[in-house]
Amino acid sequence: MPEAYHVAIMGATGAVGTELLELLEERNFPVQELTLLASQRSAGKELFFKGKPIKVKAISDVDFADIDLVLASAGGSVSKEWAPKAATAGAVVIDNSSAFRMDPDVPLVVPEVNPESALNHKGIIANPNCTTILMSVALWPLHQHQPMERIVVATYQSASGAGARAMEEVKQQAQAILQGEEPPTESFPYPLAFNLFPHNSPLNDQGYCQEEMKMVNETRKIFGVPGLRVSATCIRVPVLRAHSEAINIEFTQPLTVSKALDLLQTAPGVKVVEDWQTNYFPMPMEASGQDDVLVGRVRRDLSHDHGLELWLSGDQIRKGAALNAVQIAELLVDKQALKPKALA
């Protein structure tokens, strides 16, 4: 009999949690038993897995002693409290929050980039930030062929990055504005419908927000290049789902557009989308629900002999969060690095 696992989803009722549930079923992950965890407020709700209802439990009511794998997406404060407890109990935790990403003892993993890092965990594996994941998948095949010296990225981040409630709020804002009413602003500090603004995470002394510094520091860690020069500007835009990024890359040596396209077309997790005749390139509407990161509009940087420009769109909830976590879990299973406690 193939090995199967007792899997727990922490934060099961959120946007990423429900996507994790769908992906486990869609990808036929070997689940022997599934435990759904959320806040006390959400306890008792029913979600469905393979047609069967499962009641959500409060995280505080669960013993992790018989759980093999925890897919955590309940926020940093929850992860800081419960991920170490689950790991101490012998579970492997794949955490989607920012709580452990820069911890030197915690691997930060994008399976298409640094899969070997996942095998060096001490009970917790970190899922990178959504924008970092999408950029890493697109840039890694280029970096492997021709090392990068500098990355300048501007992100166009959808409401989905702030969760299901934020997505619904944008719809309500649009309706209110069209009716001449005051739009609600609970998930964001300003109306996002028919508007855009810099990412509202806290600013540091240099004027970079937390979201931008995640891209800087996480990319360096994932690529294994501590000195890689990265600058990011993160913008929230009135799109429901899927993020986009405009990226300028400076290489150590020139890289032709044709060679870059050859590398991208064979890269795992990447789909090249470009038709110059019709001005058709990646769009968040078409990236939504897709596993691949859509990449296109690859062109030479006219201002630098070693520079290229590209544009991408990727599903923030899927590859930018839930899918990456499930792929890490699949990697552990494939490498026989996840053993069911029931067989121990």
PDB file of C-alpha atoms in Angstrom, residues 134-145 148 247 249 251 255-274 282 292-299 308-312:
ATOM      1  CA  LEU A 134       6.038  34.475  -9.070  1.00  0.00           C
ATOM      2  CA  MET A 135       9.215  36.441  -9.816  1.00  0.00           C
ATOM      3  CA  SER A 136      11.521  33.601  -8.767  1.00  0.00           C
ATOM      4  CA  VAL A 137       9.827  31.068 -11.040  1.00  0.00           C
ATOM      5  CA  ALA A 138      10.244  33.401 -14.012  1.00  0.00           C
ATOM      6  CA  LEU A 139      13.782  34.635 -13.336  1.00  0.00           C
ATOM      7  CA  TRP A 140      15.515  31.496 -12.065  1.00  0.00           C
ATOM      8  CA  PRO A 141      15.979  29.815 -15.495  1.00  0.00           C
ATOM      9  CA  LEU A 142      17.542  33.032 -16.799  1.00  0.00           C
ATOM     10  CA  HIS A 143      19.766  33.424 -13.736  1.00  0.00           C
ATOM     11  CA  GLN A 144      21.023  29.843 -14.065  1.00  0.00           C
ATOM     12  CA  HIS A 145      22.169  30.539 -17.623  1.00  0.00           C
ATOM     13  CA  MET A 148      21.911  38.446 -12.566  1.00  0.00           C
ATOM     14  CA  ILE A 247      10.729  43.398 -14.135  1.00  0.00           C
ATOM     15  CA  ILE A 249      16.998  42.607 -15.099  1.00  0.00           C
ATOM     16  CA  PHE A 251      22.927  40.470 -16.136  1.00  0.00           C
ATOM     17  CA  LEU A 255      21.584  37.803 -22.752  1.00  0.00           C
ATOM     18  CA  THR A 256      19.685  37.913 -26.029  1.00  0.00           C
ATOM     19  CA  VAL A 257      15.912  38.034 -26.158  1.00  0.00           C
ATOM     20  CA  SER A 258      15.797  34.876 -28.262  1.00  0.00           C
ATOM     21  CA  LYS A 259      17.913  32.940 -25.755  1.00  0.00           C
ATOM     22  CA  ALA A 260      15.806  34.222 -22.865  1.00  0.00           C
ATOM     23  CA  LEU A 261      12.653  33.041 -24.611  1.00  0.00           C
ATOM     24  CA  ASP A 262      14.198  29.632 -25.301  1.00  0.00           C
ATOM     25  CA  LEU A 263      14.990  29.272 -21.592  1.00  0.00           C
ATOM     26  CA  LEU A 264      11.537  30.421 -20.493  1.00  0.00           C
ATOM     27  CA  GLN A 265       9.678  28.171 -22.912  1.00  0.00           C
ATOM     28  CA  THR A 266      11.246  25.065 -21.373  1.00  0.00           C
ATOM     29  CA  ALA A 267      11.230  26.240 -17.754  1.00  0.00           C
ATOM     30  CA  PRO A 268       8.974  24.418 -15.258  1.00  0.00           C
ATOM     31  CA  GLY A 269       6.065  26.481 -14.005  1.00  0.00           C
ATOM     32  CA  VAL A 270       6.367  29.066 -16.796  1.00  0.00           C
ATOM     33  CA  LYS A 271       4.132  29.679 -19.792  1.00  0.00           C
ATOM     34  CA  VAL A 272       5.279  32.193 -22.400  1.00  0.00           C
ATOM     35  CA  VAL A 273       2.380  34.353 -23.562  1.00  0.00           C
ATOM     36  CA  GLU A 274       3.127  36.972 -26.184  1.00  0.00           C
ATOM     37  CA  PRO A 282       0.025  38.090 -19.798  1.00  0.00           C
ATOM     38  CA  ASP A 292       1.848  28.426 -14.429  1.00  0.00           C
ATOM     39  CA  VAL A 293       3.300  31.913 -14.208  1.00  0.00           C
ATOM     40  CA  LEU A 294       2.500  33.682 -17.483  1.00  0.00           C
ATOM     41  CA  VAL A 295       5.537  35.524 -18.860  1.00  0.00           C
ATOM     42  CA  GLY A 296       5.816  37.737 -21.921  1.00  0.00           C
ATOM     43  CA  ARG A 297       6.804  41.053 -23.476  1.00  0.00           C
ATOM     44  CA  VAL A 298      10.442  40.002 -23.168  1.00  0.00           C
ATOM     45  CA  ARG A 299      12.559  42.751 -24.687  1.00  0.00           C
ATOM     46  CA  LEU A 308      16.264  42.748 -20.321  1.00  0.00           C
ATOM     47  CA  GLU A 309      12.664  43.660 -19.504  1.00  0.00           C
ATOM     48  CA  LEU A 310       9.759  41.277 -19.018  1.00  0.00           C
ATOM     49  CA  TRP A 311       6.169  41.227 -17.790  1.00  0.00           C
ATOM     50  CA  LEU A 312       4.385  38.479 -15.874  1.00  0.00           C
TER      51      LEU A 312
END
